[in-house]
Amino acid sequence: MKCVLKSLKGAPQATPPLSTTQGLSTTLPSPSPQQITSTAMSASLSSVLDLFVTYKDAFFYLPFGVDVMLCAVQYPLFAWNGSNWLLKTLAGEKAHTSPGYRNLYDLFMLCYTGYCALMFYGLYSLLCFSELVPVMAGIQVGVILMKIILVGRLRREEASDSEMKAGKDASLYAFYLPLYVGYFALSYL
């Protein structure tokens, strides 16, 4: 506190504002509403961009954290309960398994094992080497784009569209893709 007060003692004092009695006119040109609006817009857009750049890591860690949590919950659930449980959960009690379905389930679990391994290894790598976050964001953009392409291909082949599938599509378009691409773009600003 003493250091601050000492440095203020030697600082030049601000001059008081001039009044109209000293002979100066106080009429200043007023800015137009368009100038005020454009100045306010550019200032607010700049501050929003600064805010996004400051907290850009949330754009990555939010969807990545959701994926890691989904893998931590769903993978053991699918592996523990098996193919019969998954089929009955998705198709109802009347569904029955076939050898072709079990083979498809095994292929699904093989792919899901690789995806979960990517998530957990990615989490470990990001915790140990934070400079890899932009690279992982680029990988995730590629994964999400491939999901969108494959889901679109499946939609063209199917005649019906359920609410669950529409929700999955919406999460890809409105959550994962914008956040990953946003982080990827902001990390190079």
Protein backbone atom coordinates (compact mmCIF):
# COMPACT_ATOMS: atom_id res chain seq x y z
CA MET A 1 0.00 0.00 0.00
CA LYS A 2 2.85 2.39 0.82
CA CYS A 3 4.53 1.73 -2.53
CA VAL A 4 1.36 2.59 -4.39
CA LEU A 5 0.88 5.82 -2.44
CA LYS A 6 4.51 6.89 -2.98
CA SER A 7 4.23 6.30 -6.71
CA LEU A 8 1.02 8.34 -6.83
CA LYS A 9 2.65 11.35 -5.11
CA GLY A 10 4.96 11.99 -8.01
CA ALA A 11 2.37 11.26 -10.71
CA PRO A 12 1.08 14.17 -12.75
CA GLN A 13 -2.34 15.33 -11.65
CA ALA A 14 -5.24 15.30 -14.07
CA THR A 15 -6.43 18.70 -15.17
CA PRO A 16 -10.03 19.55 -14.40
CA PRO A 17 -12.40 19.70 -17.37
CA LEU A 18 -12.91 23.07 -19.02
CA SER A 19 -16.22 24.74 -18.44
CA THR A 20 -18.20 26.97 -20.77
CA THR A 21 -17.33 30.03 -18.70
CA GLN A 22 -13.75 29.82 -19.92
CA GLY A 23 -14.85 30.72 -23.43
CA LEU A 24 -15.01 27.32 -25.18
CA SER A 25 -18.06 26.01 -26.95
CA THR A 26 -19.48 22.74 -25.63
CA THR A 27 -21.28 21.69 -28.80
CA LEU A 28 -19.68 18.58 -30.16
CA PRO A 29 -20.81 16.84 -33.32
CA SER A 30 -23.09 14.00 -32.30
CA PRO A 31 -22.53 10.64 -34.01
CA SER A 32 -25.26 9.24 -36.18
CA PRO A 33 -27.26 6.21 -34.98
CA GLN A 34 -25.57 4.07 -37.65
CA GLN A 35 -22.13 5.03 -36.31
CA ILE A 36 -23.19 4.21 -32.77
CA THR A 37 -24.69 0.87 -33.82
CA SER A 38 -21.71 -0.18 -35.94
CA THR A 39 -19.25 0.83 -33.22
CA ALA A 40 -21.23 -1.05 -30.58
CA MET A 41 -21.57 -4.09 -32.86
CA SER A 42 -17.87 -4.23 -33.65
CA ALA A 43 -17.00 -3.79 -29.98
CA SER A 44 -19.43 -6.50 -28.90
CA LEU A 45 -18.33 -8.92 -31.68
CA SER A 46 -14.73 -8.32 -30.75
CA SER A 47 -15.44 -8.98 -27.08
CA VAL A 48 -17.40 -12.14 -27.94
CA LEU A 49 -14.53 -13.39 -30.10
CA ASP A 50 -12.08 -12.59 -27.29
CA LEU A 51 -14.31 -14.52 -24.89
CA PHE A 52 -14.45 -17.51 -27.27
CA VAL A 53 -10.68 -17.50 -27.72
CA THR A 54 -10.14 -17.23 -23.96
CA TYR A 55 -12.42 -20.18 -23.19
CA LYS A 56 -11.83 -22.17 -26.38
CA ASP A 57 -10.87 -25.30 -24.46
CA ALA A 58 -14.49 -25.69 -23.37
CA PHE A 59 -15.37 -26.11 -27.07
CA PHE A 60 -13.22 -29.24 -27.09
CA TYR A 61 -13.55 -30.68 -23.61
CA LEU A 62 -17.35 -30.52 -23.45
CA PRO A 63 -18.08 -32.89 -26.39
CA PHE A 64 -14.96 -34.95 -25.71
CA GLY A 65 -15.99 -35.36 -22.07
CA VAL A 66 -19.47 -36.45 -23.16
CA ASP A 67 -17.92 -39.07 -25.47
CA VAL A 68 -15.60 -40.35 -22.75
CA MET A 69 -18.49 -40.61 -20.29
CA LEU A 70 -20.64 -42.41 -22.87
CA CYS A 71 -17.82 -44.88 -23.47
CA ALA A 72 -17.32 -45.37 -19.73
CA VAL A 73 -21.02 -46.20 -19.25
CA GLN A 74 -22.15 -47.82 -22.50
CA TYR A 75 -19.19 -50.08 -23.28
CA PRO A 76 -19.35 -52.07 -20.02
CA LEU A 77 -23.15 -52.14 -20.32
CA PHE A 78 -23.03 -53.62 -23.82
CA ALA A 79 -20.18 -56.01 -23.00
CA TRP A 80 -21.76 -57.27 -19.77
CA ASN A 81 -25.32 -57.74 -21.02
CA GLY A 82 -24.51 -59.17 -24.43
CA SER A 83 -26.22 -59.31 -27.79
CA ASN A 84 -29.60 -60.66 -26.59
CA TRP A 85 -30.08 -57.76 -24.17
CA LEU A 86 -29.18 -55.17 -26.81
CA LEU A 87 -31.59 -56.65 -29.35
CA LYS A 88 -34.45 -56.81 -26.82
CA THR A 89 -33.71 -53.24 -25.72
CA LEU A 90 -33.78 -51.91 -29.27
CA ALA A 91 -36.42 -54.12 -30.90
CA GLY A 92 -38.60 -55.34 -28.02
CA GLU A 93 -39.34 -58.69 -26.43
CA LYS A 94 -40.57 -60.37 -29.63
CA ALA A 95 -37.18 -60.09 -31.34
CA HIS A 96 -34.99 -63.15 -31.52
CA THR A 97 -31.30 -63.46 -32.21
CA SER A 98 -29.81 -65.19 -35.20
CA PRO A 99 -26.24 -66.20 -35.99
CA GLY A 100 -26.03 -63.28 -38.43
CA TYR A 101 -27.12 -60.84 -35.73
CA ARG A 102 -24.57 -62.23 -33.26
CA ASN A 103 -21.84 -61.83 -35.89
CA LEU A 104 -22.96 -58.27 -36.51
CA TYR A 105 -22.98 -57.61 -32.75
CA ASP A 106 -19.43 -58.96 -32.46
CA LEU A 107 -18.33 -56.67 -35.30
CA PHE A 108 -20.08 -53.74 -33.60
CA MET A 109 -18.32 -54.52 -30.30
CA LEU A 110 -14.98 -54.76 -32.09
CA CYS A 111 -15.48 -51.30 -33.61
CA TYR A 112 -16.83 -49.88 -30.35
CA THR A 113 -13.82 -51.30 -28.49
CA GLY A 114 -11.52 -49.40 -30.86
CA TYR A 115 -13.55 -46.21 -30.49
CA CYS A 116 -13.55 -46.43 -26.69
CA ALA A 117 -9.84 -47.19 -26.71
CA LEU A 118 -9.33 -44.03 -28.82
CA MET A 119 -11.35 -42.01 -26.29
CA PHE A 120 -9.50 -43.31 -23.22
CA TYR A 121 -6.06 -43.13 -24.85
CA GLY A 122 -6.93 -39.65 -26.09
CA LEU A 123 -7.94 -38.60 -22.58
CA TYR A 124 -4.68 -39.96 -21.18
CA SER A 125 -2.64 -38.28 -23.92
CA LEU A 126 -4.40 -34.94 -23.45
CA LEU A 127 -3.85 -34.99 -19.71
CA CYS A 128 -0.15 -35.70 -20.18
CA PHE A 129 0.47 -33.64 -23.33
CA SER A 130 -1.93 -30.70 -23.55
CA GLU A 131 -0.33 -29.46 -26.77
CA LEU A 132 -2.02 -32.38 -28.57
CA VAL A 133 -5.52 -30.95 -28.03
CA PRO A 134 -5.70 -29.26 -31.50
CA VAL A 135 -4.59 -32.52 -33.15
CA MET A 136 -7.21 -34.49 -31.25
CA ALA A 137 -9.83 -31.89 -32.22
CA GLY A 138 -8.90 -32.43 -35.87
CA ILE A 139 -9.25 -36.20 -35.42
CA GLN A 140 -12.64 -35.74 -33.78
CA VAL A 141 -13.82 -33.49 -36.64
CA GLY A 142 -12.93 -36.32 -39.03
CA VAL A 143 -14.74 -38.90 -36.88
CA ILE A 144 -17.88 -36.74 -36.65
CA LEU A 145 -17.87 -36.01 -40.39
CA MET A 146 -17.60 -39.73 -41.10
CA LYS A 147 -20.51 -40.41 -38.72
CA ILE A 148 -22.57 -37.79 -40.56
CA ILE A 149 -21.74 -39.36 -43.95
CA LEU A 150 -22.58 -42.87 -42.77
CA VAL A 151 -25.80 -41.80 -41.03
CA GLY A 152 -26.83 -39.95 -44.20
CA ARG A 153 -26.16 -43.06 -46.27
CA LEU A 154 -28.25 -45.17 -43.89
CA ARG A 155 -31.11 -42.63 -44.04
CA ARG A 156 -31.26 -42.90 -47.83
CA GLU A 157 -31.48 -46.70 -47.60
CA GLU A 158 -34.18 -46.72 -44.91
CA ALA A 159 -37.80 -45.84 -45.49
CA SER A 160 -38.70 -44.90 -41.89
CA ASP A 161 -37.07 -42.45 -39.55
CA SER A 162 -37.54 -42.69 -35.80
CA GLU A 163 -37.26 -39.99 -33.14
CA MET A 164 -34.16 -41.63 -31.66
CA LYS A 165 -32.37 -41.48 -34.99
CA ALA A 166 -33.41 -37.86 -35.49
CA GLY A 167 -32.03 -37.03 -32.03
CA LYS A 168 -28.73 -38.70 -32.92
CA ASP A 169 -28.54 -36.65 -36.12
CA ALA A 170 -29.30 -33.45 -34.23
CA SER A 171 -26.54 -34.16 -31.70
CA LEU A 172 -24.05 -34.56 -34.53
CA TYR A 173 -25.10 -31.38 -36.35
CA ALA A 174 -25.91 -29.11 -33.41
CA PHE A 175 -23.50 -30.28 -30.68
CA TYR A 176 -20.45 -32.26 -31.73
CA LEU A 177 -19.62 -30.76 -35.11
CA PRO A 178 -19.97 -27.04 -34.19
CA LEU A 179 -18.02 -27.42 -30.94
CA TYR A 180 -15.16 -29.46 -32.42
CA VAL A 181 -14.90 -27.27 -35.52
CA GLY A 182 -15.17 -24.15 -33.33
CA TYR A 183 -12.29 -25.30 -31.16
CA PHE A 184 -10.23 -26.33 -34.17
CA ALA A 185 -10.74 -22.89 -35.77
CA LEU A 186 -10.19 -20.92 -32.55
CA SER A 187 -6.98 -22.79 -31.74
CA TYR A 188 -5.37 -21.36 -34.87
CA LEU A 189 -6.43 -17.71 -34.33
